[in-house]
mmCIF file with all atom_site columns, C-alpha atoms and ligand atoms in Angstrom:
data_model
loop_
_atom_site.group_PDB
_atom_site.id
_atom_site.type_symbol
_atom_site.label_atom_id
_atom_site.label_alt_id
_atom_site.label_comp_id
_atom_site.label_asym_id
_atom_site.label_entity_id
_atom_site.label_seq_id
_atom_site.pdbx_PDB_ins_code
_atom_site.Cartn_x
_atom_site.Cartn_y
_atom_site.Cartn_z
_atom_site.occupancy
_atom_site.B_iso_or_equiv
_atom_site.pdbx_formal_charge
_atom_site.auth_seq_id
_atom_site.auth_comp_id
_atom_site.auth_asym_id
_atom_site.auth_atom_id
_atom_site.pdbx_PDB_model_num
ATOM   1   C CA  . MET A 1 1   ? -4.365  -14.892 5.524   1.00 91.00 ? 1   MET A CA  1
ATOM   2   C CA  . GLU A 1 2   ? -7.213  -17.423 5.671   1.00 92.00 ? 2   GLU A CA  1
ATOM   3   C CA  . LEU A 1 3   ? -9.627  -17.953 8.565   1.00 89.00 ? 3   LEU A CA  1
ATOM   4   C CA  . PHE A 1 4   ? -12.818 -19.811 9.387   1.00 86.00 ? 4   PHE A CA  1
ATOM   5   C CA  . ASN A 1 5   ? -12.044 -22.908 7.301   1.00 85.00 ? 5   ASN A CA  1
ATOM   6   C CA  . GLY A 1 6   ? -10.870 -20.725 4.436   1.00 92.00 ? 6   GLY A CA  1
ATOM   7   C CA  . ARG A 1 7   ? -14.237 -18.942 4.171   1.00 97.00 ? 7   ARG A CA  1
ATOM   8   C CA  . ILE A 1 8   ? -12.726 -15.596 5.220   1.00 97.00 ? 8   ILE A CA  1
ATOM   9   C CA  . GLU A 1 9   ? -9.608  -14.241 3.568   1.00 97.00 ? 9   GLU A CA  1
ATOM   10  C CA  . ILE A 1 10  ? -7.653  -11.047 4.263   1.00 98.00 ? 10  ILE A CA  1
ATOM   11  C CA  . ILE A 1 11  ? -5.702  -9.569  1.367   1.00 98.00 ? 11  ILE A CA  1
ATOM   12  C CA  . ASP A 1 12  ? -3.945  -6.332  0.377   1.00 98.00 ? 12  ASP A CA  1
ATOM   13  C CA  . ASP A 1 13  ? -5.174  -5.424  -3.102  1.00 98.00 ? 13  ASP A CA  1
ATOM   14  C CA  . ASP A 1 14  ? -7.206  -3.119  -5.338  1.00 98.00 ? 14  ASP A CA  1
ATOM   15  C CA  . ILE A 1 15  ? -10.793 -4.342  -5.048  1.00 98.00 ? 15  ILE A CA  1
ATOM   16  C CA  . THR A 1 16  ? -11.597 -3.364  -8.639  1.00 98.00 ? 16  THR A CA  1
ATOM   17  C CA  . THR A 1 17  ? -9.284  -6.106  -9.936  1.00 98.00 ? 17  THR A CA  1
ATOM   18  C CA  . LEU A 1 18  ? -10.866 -9.016  -8.049  1.00 98.00 ? 18  LEU A CA  1
ATOM   19  C CA  . LYS A 1 19  ? -12.634 -11.788 -9.917  1.00 98.00 ? 19  LYS A CA  1
ATOM   20  C CA  . VAL A 1 20  ? -15.396 -12.474 -7.420  1.00 98.00 ? 20  VAL A CA  1
ATOM   21  C CA  . ASP A 1 21  ? -19.171 -12.698 -7.757  1.00 99.00 ? 21  ASP A CA  1
ATOM   22  C CA  . ALA A 1 22  ? -19.625 -9.360  -5.966  1.00 99.00 ? 22  ALA A CA  1
ATOM   23  C CA  . VAL A 1 23  ? -17.547 -6.461  -4.718  1.00 99.00 ? 23  VAL A CA  1
ATOM   24  C CA  . VAL A 1 24  ? -18.931 -4.151  -2.049  1.00 99.00 ? 24  VAL A CA  1
ATOM   25  C CA  . ASN A 1 25  ? -18.762 -0.411  -2.643  1.00 99.00 ? 25  ASN A CA  1
ATOM   26  C CA  . ALA A 1 26  ? -18.386 2.075   0.239   1.00 99.00 ? 26  ALA A CA  1
ATOM   27  C CA  . ALA A 1 27  ? -20.803 4.556   -1.299  1.00 98.00 ? 27  ALA A CA  1
ATOM   28  C CA  . ASN A 1 28  ? -22.716 7.618   -0.096  1.00 98.00 ? 28  ASN A CA  1
ATOM   29  C CA  . ARG A 1 29  ? -26.493 7.960   0.190   1.00 98.00 ? 29  ARG A CA  1
ATOM   30  C CA  . SER A 1 30  ? -26.881 9.373   -3.320  1.00 98.00 ? 30  SER A CA  1
ATOM   31  C CA  . LEU A 1 31  ? -25.269 6.291   -4.920  1.00 98.00 ? 31  LEU A CA  1
ATOM   32  C CA  . LEU A 1 32  ? -24.052 8.664   -7.632  1.00 98.00 ? 32  LEU A CA  1
ATOM   33  C CA  . GLY A 1 33  ? -20.322 8.120   -7.163  1.00 97.00 ? 33  GLY A CA  1
ATOM   34  C CA  . GLY A 1 34  ? -17.613 9.908   -5.225  1.00 97.00 ? 34  GLY A CA  1
ATOM   35  C CA  . GLY A 1 35  ? -13.945 9.542   -4.285  1.00 98.00 ? 35  GLY A CA  1
ATOM   36  C CA  . GLY A 1 36  ? -12.026 6.680   -2.674  1.00 98.00 ? 36  GLY A CA  1
ATOM   37  C CA  . VAL A 1 37  ? -13.116 3.154   -3.450  1.00 98.00 ? 37  VAL A CA  1
ATOM   38  C CA  . ASP A 1 38  ? -16.431 4.463   -4.838  1.00 98.00 ? 38  ASP A CA  1
ATOM   39  C CA  . GLY A 1 39  ? -14.600 6.502   -7.482  1.00 98.00 ? 39  GLY A CA  1
ATOM   40  C CA  . ALA A 1 40  ? -12.313 3.592   -8.325  1.00 98.00 ? 40  ALA A CA  1
ATOM   41  C CA  . ILE A 1 41  ? -15.261 1.205   -8.754  1.00 99.00 ? 41  ILE A CA  1
ATOM   42  C CA  . HIS A 1 42  ? -17.172 3.639   -10.989 1.00 98.00 ? 42  HIS A CA  1
ATOM   43  C CA  . ARG A 1 43  ? -14.092 4.298   -13.130 1.00 98.00 ? 43  ARG A CA  1
ATOM   44  C CA  . ALA A 1 44  ? -13.377 0.613   -13.579 1.00 98.00 ? 44  ALA A CA  1
ATOM   45  C CA  . ALA A 1 45  ? -17.012 -0.405  -14.155 1.00 98.00 ? 45  ALA A CA  1
ATOM   46  C CA  . GLY A 1 46  ? -17.662 2.352   -16.729 1.00 98.00 ? 46  GLY A CA  1
ATOM   47  C CA  . PRO A 1 47  ? -20.562 4.809   -17.174 1.00 98.00 ? 47  PRO A CA  1
ATOM   48  C CA  . GLU A 1 48  ? -23.263 2.116   -17.308 1.00 98.00 ? 48  GLU A CA  1
ATOM   49  C CA  . LEU A 1 49  ? -22.846 1.693   -13.555 1.00 98.00 ? 49  LEU A CA  1
ATOM   50  C CA  . LEU A 1 50  ? -23.872 5.305   -12.916 1.00 98.00 ? 50  LEU A CA  1
ATOM   51  C CA  . GLU A 1 51  ? -26.813 4.868   -15.298 1.00 98.00 ? 51  GLU A CA  1
ATOM   52  C CA  . GLU A 1 52  ? -28.058 1.995   -13.158 1.00 98.00 ? 52  GLU A CA  1
ATOM   53  C CA  . THR A 1 53  ? -27.405 3.624   -9.764  1.00 98.00 ? 53  THR A CA  1
ATOM   54  C CA  . ARG A 1 54  ? -29.387 6.701   -10.932 1.00 98.00 ? 54  ARG A CA  1
ATOM   55  C CA  . THR A 1 55  ? -32.483 4.487   -11.045 1.00 98.00 ? 55  THR A CA  1
ATOM   56  C CA  . LEU A 1 56  ? -32.144 3.275   -7.440  1.00 98.00 ? 56  LEU A CA  1
ATOM   57  C CA  . GLY A 1 57  ? -33.256 6.396   -5.555  1.00 98.00 ? 57  GLY A CA  1
ATOM   58  C CA  . GLY A 1 58  ? -30.262 6.432   -3.217  1.00 98.00 ? 58  GLY A CA  1
ATOM   59  C CA  . CYS A 1 59  ? -29.659 4.246   -0.170  1.00 98.00 ? 59  CYS A CA  1
ATOM   60  C CA  . GLU A 1 60  ? -30.009 4.762   3.580   1.00 98.00 ? 60  GLU A CA  1
ATOM   61  C CA  . THR A 1 61  ? -26.980 4.608   5.852   1.00 98.00 ? 61  THR A CA  1
ATOM   62  C CA  . GLY A 1 62  ? -26.534 0.994   6.982   1.00 99.00 ? 62  GLY A CA  1
ATOM   63  C CA  . ASP A 1 63  ? -28.461 -0.450  4.027   1.00 99.00 ? 63  ASP A CA  1
ATOM   64  C CA  . ALA A 1 64  ? -27.238 -2.020  0.751   1.00 99.00 ? 64  ALA A CA  1
ATOM   65  C CA  . LYS A 1 65  ? -28.388 -2.224  -2.881  1.00 99.00 ? 65  LYS A CA  1
ATOM   66  C CA  . ILE A 1 66  ? -27.105 -4.352  -5.745  1.00 99.00 ? 66  ILE A CA  1
ATOM   67  C CA  . THR A 1 67  ? -26.242 -3.530  -9.364  1.00 99.00 ? 67  THR A CA  1
ATOM   68  C CA  . LYS A 1 68  ? -24.432 -5.286  -12.155 1.00 98.00 ? 68  LYS A CA  1
ATOM   69  C CA  . GLY A 1 69  ? -20.639 -5.007  -12.324 1.00 98.00 ? 69  GLY A CA  1
ATOM   70  C CA  . TYR A 1 70  ? -20.404 -3.967  -16.000 1.00 98.00 ? 70  TYR A CA  1
ATOM   71  C CA  . ARG A 1 71  ? -16.701 -3.762  -16.989 1.00 98.00 ? 71  ARG A CA  1
ATOM   72  C CA  . LEU A 1 72  ? -15.462 -5.017  -13.618 1.00 98.00 ? 72  LEU A CA  1
ATOM   73  C CA  . PRO A 1 73  ? -14.301 -8.625  -13.351 1.00 98.00 ? 73  PRO A CA  1
ATOM   74  C CA  . ALA A 1 74  ? -16.965 -8.920  -10.611 1.00 98.00 ? 74  ALA A CA  1
ATOM   75  C CA  . LYS A 1 75  ? -20.489 -9.802  -11.733 1.00 98.00 ? 75  LYS A CA  1
ATOM   76  C CA  . TYR A 1 76  ? -22.187 -7.512  -9.206  1.00 99.00 ? 76  TYR A CA  1
ATOM   77  C CA  . VAL A 1 77  ? -21.515 -4.424  -7.116  1.00 99.00 ? 77  VAL A CA  1
ATOM   78  C CA  . ILE A 1 78  ? -23.250 -4.234  -3.739  1.00 99.00 ? 78  ILE A CA  1
ATOM   79  C CA  . HIS A 1 79  ? -23.426 -0.579  -2.735  1.00 99.00 ? 79  HIS A CA  1
ATOM   80  C CA  . THR A 1 80  ? -23.588 0.092   0.980   1.00 99.00 ? 80  THR A CA  1
ATOM   81  C CA  . VAL A 1 81  ? -23.499 3.386   2.862   1.00 99.00 ? 81  VAL A CA  1
ATOM   82  C CA  . GLY A 1 82  ? -21.341 3.488   5.945   1.00 99.00 ? 82  GLY A CA  1
ATOM   83  C CA  . PRO A 1 83  ? -21.806 5.972   8.792   1.00 99.00 ? 83  PRO A CA  1
ATOM   84  C CA  . VAL A 1 84  ? -19.780 9.167   8.995   1.00 98.00 ? 84  VAL A CA  1
ATOM   85  C CA  . TRP A 1 85  ? -17.729 9.061   12.224  1.00 98.00 ? 85  TRP A CA  1
ATOM   86  C CA  . HIS A 1 86  ? -19.001 11.678  14.696  1.00 98.00 ? 86  HIS A CA  1
ATOM   87  C CA  . GLY A 1 87  ? -17.080 10.492  17.763  1.00 98.00 ? 87  GLY A CA  1
ATOM   88  C CA  . GLY A 1 88  ? -18.815 7.163   18.393  1.00 98.00 ? 88  GLY A CA  1
ATOM   89  C CA  . LYS A 1 89  ? -22.000 8.205   20.190  1.00 97.00 ? 89  LYS A CA  1
ATOM   90  C CA  . SER A 1 90  ? -24.221 8.556   17.119  1.00 98.00 ? 90  SER A CA  1
ATOM   91  C CA  . ASN A 1 91  ? -24.947 4.859   16.561  1.00 98.00 ? 91  ASN A CA  1
ATOM   92  C CA  . GLU A 1 92  ? -21.898 4.525   14.297  1.00 98.00 ? 92  GLU A CA  1
ATOM   93  C CA  . ASP A 1 93  ? -21.004 1.000   15.509  1.00 98.00 ? 93  ASP A CA  1
ATOM   94  C CA  . GLU A 1 94  ? -24.472 -0.412  14.872  1.00 98.00 ? 94  GLU A CA  1
ATOM   95  C CA  . LEU A 1 95  ? -24.775 1.321   11.492  1.00 99.00 ? 95  LEU A CA  1
ATOM   96  C CA  . LEU A 1 96  ? -21.413 -0.060  10.375  1.00 99.00 ? 96  LEU A CA  1
ATOM   97  C CA  . ALA A 1 97  ? -22.375 -3.565  11.535  1.00 99.00 ? 97  ALA A CA  1
ATOM   98  C CA  . SER A 1 98  ? -25.610 -3.174  9.577   1.00 99.00 ? 98  SER A CA  1
ATOM   99  C CA  . CYS A 1 99  ? -23.633 -2.401  6.386   1.00 99.00 ? 99  CYS A CA  1
ATOM   100 C CA  . TYR A 1 100 ? -21.867 -5.768  6.621   1.00 99.00 ? 100 TYR A CA  1
ATOM   101 C CA  . ARG A 1 101 ? -25.042 -7.670  7.531   1.00 98.00 ? 101 ARG A CA  1
ATOM   102 C CA  . ARG A 1 102 ? -27.203 -6.096  4.838   1.00 98.00 ? 102 ARG A CA  1
ATOM   103 C CA  . SER A 1 103 ? -24.507 -6.521  2.178   1.00 99.00 ? 103 SER A CA  1
ATOM   104 C CA  . LEU A 1 104 ? -24.204 -10.219 3.044   1.00 98.00 ? 104 LEU A CA  1
ATOM   105 C CA  . GLU A 1 105 ? -27.991 -10.637 3.022   1.00 98.00 ? 105 GLU A CA  1
ATOM   106 C CA  . VAL A 1 106 ? -28.252 -9.002  -0.401  1.00 98.00 ? 106 VAL A CA  1
ATOM   107 C CA  . ALA A 1 107 ? -25.391 -11.206 -1.596  1.00 98.00 ? 107 ALA A CA  1
ATOM   108 C CA  . ARG A 1 108 ? -27.059 -14.371 -0.336  1.00 98.00 ? 108 ARG A CA  1
ATOM   109 C CA  . ASP A 1 109 ? -30.395 -13.369 -1.902  1.00 98.00 ? 109 ASP A CA  1
ATOM   110 C CA  . ASN A 1 110 ? -28.638 -13.014 -5.269  1.00 98.00 ? 110 ASN A CA  1
ATOM   111 C CA  . GLU A 1 111 ? -26.797 -16.328 -5.089  1.00 98.00 ? 111 GLU A CA  1
ATOM   112 C CA  . VAL A 1 112 ? -23.420 -14.686 -4.627  1.00 98.00 ? 112 VAL A CA  1
ATOM   113 C CA  . ARG A 1 113 ? -20.827 -17.257 -3.547  1.00 98.00 ? 113 ARG A CA  1
ATOM   114 C CA  . THR A 1 114 ? -17.729 -15.043 -3.349  1.00 98.00 ? 114 THR A CA  1
ATOM   115 C CA  . ILE A 1 115 ? -17.718 -11.439 -2.127  1.00 98.00 ? 115 ILE A CA  1
ATOM   116 C CA  . ALA A 1 116 ? -15.067 -8.827  -1.333  1.00 99.00 ? 116 ALA A CA  1
ATOM   117 C CA  . PHE A 1 117 ? -15.422 -5.937  1.118   1.00 99.00 ? 117 PHE A CA  1
ATOM   118 C CA  . PRO A 1 118 ? -13.322 -2.780  1.431   1.00 99.00 ? 118 PRO A CA  1
ATOM   119 C CA  . ALA A 1 119 ? -12.851 -1.279  4.907   1.00 98.00 ? 119 ALA A CA  1
ATOM   120 C CA  . ILE A 1 120 ? -16.177 0.592   4.885   1.00 99.00 ? 120 ILE A CA  1
ATOM   121 C CA  . SER A 1 121 ? -16.237 4.092   6.466   1.00 99.00 ? 121 SER A CA  1
ATOM   122 C CA  . THR A 1 122 ? -12.529 4.075   7.347   1.00 98.00 ? 122 THR A CA  1
ATOM   123 C CA  . GLY A 1 123 ? -11.435 6.521   4.628   1.00 98.00 ? 123 GLY A CA  1
ATOM   124 C CA  . VAL A 1 124 ? -13.227 9.806   3.993   1.00 98.00 ? 124 VAL A CA  1
ATOM   125 C CA  . TYR A 1 125 ? -15.866 8.955   6.623   1.00 98.00 ? 125 TYR A CA  1
ATOM   126 C CA  . GLY A 1 126 ? -13.214 8.797   9.365   1.00 98.00 ? 126 GLY A CA  1
ATOM   127 C CA  . PHE A 1 127 ? -14.248 5.667   11.317  1.00 98.00 ? 127 PHE A CA  1
ATOM   128 C CA  . PRO A 1 128 ? -11.252 4.500   13.418  1.00 98.00 ? 128 PRO A CA  1
ATOM   129 C CA  . LEU A 1 129 ? -9.751  1.554   11.577  1.00 98.00 ? 129 LEU A CA  1
ATOM   130 C CA  . GLU A 1 130 ? -9.210  -0.862  14.496  1.00 98.00 ? 130 GLU A CA  1
ATOM   131 C CA  . ARG A 1 131 ? -12.713 -0.370  15.806  1.00 98.00 ? 131 ARG A CA  1
ATOM   132 C CA  . ALA A 1 132 ? -14.161 -0.779  12.299  1.00 98.00 ? 132 ALA A CA  1
ATOM   133 C CA  . THR A 1 133 ? -12.084 -3.902  11.713  1.00 98.00 ? 133 THR A CA  1
ATOM   134 C CA  . GLU A 1 134 ? -13.362 -5.565  14.865  1.00 98.00 ? 134 GLU A CA  1
ATOM   135 C CA  . ILE A 1 135 ? -16.959 -4.864  13.817  1.00 98.00 ? 135 ILE A CA  1
ATOM   136 C CA  . ALA A 1 136 ? -16.338 -6.090  10.260  1.00 98.00 ? 136 ALA A CA  1
ATOM   137 C CA  . LEU A 1 137 ? -14.754 -9.388  11.317  1.00 98.00 ? 137 LEU A CA  1
ATOM   138 C CA  . ASN A 1 138 ? -17.405 -10.105 13.953  1.00 97.00 ? 138 ASN A CA  1
ATOM   139 C CA  . GLU A 1 139 ? -20.306 -9.428  11.598  1.00 98.00 ? 139 GLU A CA  1
ATOM   140 C CA  . ILE A 1 140 ? -18.809 -11.551 8.818   1.00 98.00 ? 140 ILE A CA  1
ATOM   141 C CA  . LYS A 1 141 ? -18.066 -14.406 11.215  1.00 96.00 ? 141 LYS A CA  1
ATOM   142 C CA  . ASN A 1 142 ? -21.564 -14.336 12.725  1.00 97.00 ? 142 ASN A CA  1
ATOM   143 C CA  . PHE A 1 143 ? -23.220 -14.252 9.325   1.00 98.00 ? 143 PHE A CA  1
ATOM   144 C CA  . LEU A 1 144 ? -21.190 -17.178 8.003   1.00 97.00 ? 144 LEU A CA  1
ATOM   145 C CA  . LYS A 1 145 ? -22.017 -19.246 11.087  1.00 96.00 ? 145 LYS A CA  1
ATOM   146 C CA  . SER A 1 146 ? -25.664 -19.427 10.071  1.00 96.00 ? 146 SER A CA  1
ATOM   147 C CA  . ASP A 1 147 ? -25.258 -19.164 6.280   1.00 97.00 ? 147 ASP A CA  1
ATOM   148 C CA  . LYS A 1 148 ? -24.019 -22.034 4.186   1.00 95.00 ? 148 LYS A CA  1
ATOM   149 C CA  . SER A 1 149 ? -24.357 -20.483 0.719   1.00 97.00 ? 149 SER A CA  1
ATOM   150 C CA  . ILE A 1 150 ? -21.515 -17.942 0.769   1.00 98.00 ? 150 ILE A CA  1
ATOM   151 C CA  . GLU A 1 151 ? -18.240 -19.734 0.168   1.00 98.00 ? 151 GLU A CA  1
ATOM   152 C CA  . LYS A 1 152 ? -15.737 -16.927 0.550   1.00 98.00 ? 152 LYS A CA  1
ATOM   153 C CA  . VAL A 1 153 ? -15.656 -13.425 2.027   1.00 98.00 ? 153 VAL A CA  1
ATOM   154 C CA  . ILE A 1 154 ? -12.565 -11.420 1.173   1.00 98.00 ? 154 ILE A CA  1
ATOM   155 C CA  . CYS A 1 155 ? -11.557 -8.461  3.341   1.00 98.00 ? 155 CYS A CA  1
ATOM   156 C CA  . CYS A 1 156 ? -9.731  -6.384  0.757   1.00 98.00 ? 156 CYS A CA  1
ATOM   157 C CA  . CYS A 1 157 ? -7.372  -3.990  2.528   1.00 98.00 ? 157 CYS A CA  1
ATOM   158 C CA  . PHE A 1 158 ? -5.824  -1.125  0.618   1.00 98.00 ? 158 PHE A CA  1
ATOM   159 C CA  . GLY A 1 159 ? -2.238  -0.865  1.811   1.00 98.00 ? 159 GLY A CA  1
ATOM   160 C CA  . LYS A 1 160 ? 0.076   -2.709  4.140   1.00 98.00 ? 160 LYS A CA  1
ATOM   161 C CA  . ARG A 1 161 ? -0.865  -0.786  7.289   1.00 97.00 ? 161 ARG A CA  1
ATOM   162 C CA  . ASP A 1 162 ? -4.539  -1.631  6.967   1.00 97.00 ? 162 ASP A CA  1
ATOM   163 C CA  . TYR A 1 163 ? -3.686  -5.239  6.115   1.00 98.00 ? 163 TYR A CA  1
ATOM   164 C CA  . GLU A 1 164 ? -1.608  -5.597  9.274   1.00 98.00 ? 164 GLU A CA  1
ATOM   165 C CA  . ILE A 1 165 ? -4.365  -4.157  11.445  1.00 97.00 ? 165 ILE A CA  1
ATOM   166 C CA  . TYR A 1 166 ? -6.835  -6.645  9.942   1.00 97.00 ? 166 TYR A CA  1
ATOM   167 C CA  . VAL A 1 167 ? -4.484  -9.590  10.470  1.00 97.00 ? 167 VAL A CA  1
ATOM   168 C CA  . ASN A 1 168 ? -3.814  -8.615  14.087  1.00 96.00 ? 168 ASN A CA  1
ATOM   169 C CA  . MET A 1 169 ? -7.516  -8.126  14.804  1.00 96.00 ? 169 MET A CA  1
ATOM   170 C CA  . ALA A 1 170 ? -8.288  -11.464 13.138  1.00 96.00 ? 170 ALA A CA  1
ATOM   171 C CA  . LYS A 1 171 ? -5.850  -13.208 15.464  1.00 94.00 ? 171 LYS A CA  1
ATOM   172 C CA  . ARG A 1 172 ? -7.771  -11.770 18.416  1.00 91.00 ? 172 ARG A CA  1
ATOM   173 C CA  . THR A 1 173 ? -11.231 -12.374 16.952  1.00 89.00 ? 173 THR A CA  1
ATOM   174 C CA  . PHE A 1 174 ? -10.483 -15.938 15.882  1.00 87.00 ? 174 PHE A CA  1
ATOM   175 C CA  . GLY A 1 175 ? -8.033  -16.748 18.637  1.00 80.00 ? 175 GLY A CA  1
ATOM   176 C CA  . SER A 1 176 ? -5.276  -18.104 16.384  1.00 58.00 ? 176 SER A CA  1
HETATM 177 N N1  . AR6 B 2 .   ? -9.589  -1.056  -3.379  1.00 69.77 ? 1   AR6 B N1  1
HETATM 178 C C1  . AR6 B 2 .   ? -9.796  -1.381  -2.067  1.00 69.77 ? 1   AR6 B C1  1
HETATM 179 N N2  . AR6 B 2 .   ? -9.928  -0.464  -1.087  1.00 69.77 ? 1   AR6 B N2  1
HETATM 180 C C2  . AR6 B 2 .   ? -9.829  0.845   -1.454  1.00 69.77 ? 1   AR6 B C2  1
HETATM 181 C C3  . AR6 B 2 .   ? -9.631  1.264   -2.779  1.00 69.77 ? 1   AR6 B C3  1
HETATM 182 C C4  . AR6 B 2 .   ? -9.507  0.247   -3.769  1.00 69.77 ? 1   AR6 B C4  1
HETATM 183 N N3  . AR6 B 2 .   ? -9.309  0.538   -5.052  1.00 69.77 ? 1   AR6 B N3  1
HETATM 184 N N4  . AR6 B 2 .   ? -9.581  2.633   -2.800  1.00 69.77 ? 1   AR6 B N4  1
HETATM 185 C C5  . AR6 B 2 .   ? -9.746  3.046   -1.525  1.00 69.77 ? 1   AR6 B C5  1
HETATM 186 N N5  . AR6 B 2 .   ? -9.885  1.978   -0.711  1.00 69.77 ? 1   AR6 B N5  1
HETATM 187 P P1  . AR6 B 2 .   ? -13.367 5.476   1.310   1.00 69.77 ? 1   AR6 B P1  1
HETATM 188 P P2  . AR6 B 2 .   ? -15.622 5.732   3.201   1.00 69.77 ? 1   AR6 B P2  1
HETATM 189 C C6  . AR6 B 2 .   ? -10.083 1.921   0.749   1.00 69.77 ? 1   AR6 B C6  1
HETATM 190 O O1  . AR6 B 2 .   ? -12.923 6.844   1.607   1.00 69.77 ? 1   AR6 B O1  1
HETATM 191 O O2  . AR6 B 2 .   ? -14.717 6.087   4.303   1.00 69.77 ? 1   AR6 B O2  1
HETATM 192 C C7  . AR6 B 2 .   ? -16.571 8.332   -1.204  1.00 69.77 ? 1   AR6 B C7  1
HETATM 193 O O3  . AR6 B 2 .   ? -16.399 9.607   -1.744  1.00 69.77 ? 1   AR6 B O3  1
HETATM 194 C C8  . AR6 B 2 .   ? -9.605  3.073   1.572   1.00 69.77 ? 1   AR6 B C8  1
HETATM 195 O O4  . AR6 B 2 .   ? -8.195  2.999   1.762   1.00 69.77 ? 1   AR6 B O4  1
HETATM 196 O O5  . AR6 B 2 .   ? -13.375 5.004   -0.103  1.00 69.77 ? 1   AR6 B O5  1
HETATM 197 O O6  . AR6 B 2 .   ? -16.717 4.726   3.444   1.00 69.77 ? 1   AR6 B O6  1
HETATM 198 C C9  . AR6 B 2 .   ? -18.035 7.895   -1.186  1.00 69.77 ? 1   AR6 B C9  1
HETATM 199 O O7  . AR6 B 2 .   ? -18.746 8.401   -2.296  1.00 69.77 ? 1   AR6 B O7  1
HETATM 200 C C10 . AR6 B 2 .   ? -10.360 2.834   2.867   1.00 69.77 ? 1   AR6 B C10 1
HETATM 201 O O8  . AR6 B 2 .   ? -9.690  1.818   3.623   1.00 69.77 ? 1   AR6 B O8  1
HETATM 202 O O9  . AR6 B 2 .   ? -14.894 5.222   1.867   1.00 69.77 ? 1   AR6 B O9  1
HETATM 203 C C11 . AR6 B 2 .   ? -18.521 8.485   0.097   1.00 69.77 ? 1   AR6 B C11 1
HETATM 204 O O10 . AR6 B 2 .   ? -18.885 9.834   -0.046  1.00 69.77 ? 1   AR6 B O10 1
HETATM 205 C C12 . AR6 B 2 .   ? -11.685 2.236   2.388   1.00 69.77 ? 1   AR6 B C12 1
HETATM 206 O O11 . AR6 B 2 .   ? -11.472 1.889   1.014   1.00 69.77 ? 1   AR6 B O11 1
HETATM 207 C C13 . AR6 B 2 .   ? -17.323 8.371   1.018   1.00 69.77 ? 1   AR6 B C13 1
HETATM 208 O O12 . AR6 B 2 .   ? -16.182 8.349   0.151   1.00 69.77 ? 1   AR6 B O12 1
HETATM 209 C C14 . AR6 B 2 .   ? -12.875 3.163   2.497   1.00 69.77 ? 1   AR6 B C14 1
HETATM 210 O O13 . AR6 B 2 .   ? -12.479 4.488   2.200   1.00 69.77 ? 1   AR6 B O13 1
HETATM 211 C C15 . AR6 B 2 .   ? -17.336 7.091   1.798   1.00 69.77 ? 1   AR6 B C15 1
HETATM 212 O O14 . AR6 B 2 .   ? -16.286 7.085   2.728   1.00 69.77 ? 1   AR6 B O14 1
#
């Protein structure tokens, strides 16, 4: 599904296979790998990725740092750290929004034109998917309104259920 003059796309795919300038990794504060999409990205990129992330000194929740993509089809990986869901009263919404904003800022600063996001925090970290989707789509839309350099943002869902939630939320967010 395409939105916002084709600048936002929702797909159901494995993010490690996408030929984009940058893929976003839902990492943890150590940046030293883990399960979920983080594990998949490290496996596909190869051990050089871990060598580089070791030099970064970790990453705060809500922030983002960039590395090369190594054996991935993507040129870069932008590692961001989503909030762990603690019930919604621990600043989770703002921290998740910050992940999308900071990742897009880092992308723009590195001349990234095409970028793919997974559904940050909605796996192991337990953020409710619909609420996270609304935040993701709003942050991406607002960023693209004022930025002209990023051509395409892909929301890469993992599985049909997540894809359908994204598409339904997009219809509400974009009113189509
Ligand atoms: N492509 C696209 N999306 C994927 C893929 C993939 N190959 N694999 C999983 N997902 P999670 P989090 C989706 O748990 O909640 C790690 O251990 C998945 O279905 O990967 O931010 C880190 O090191 C879900 O929709 O990340 C951290 O410790 C989304 O990616 C912790 O998990 C995010 O799920 C971060 O937890």
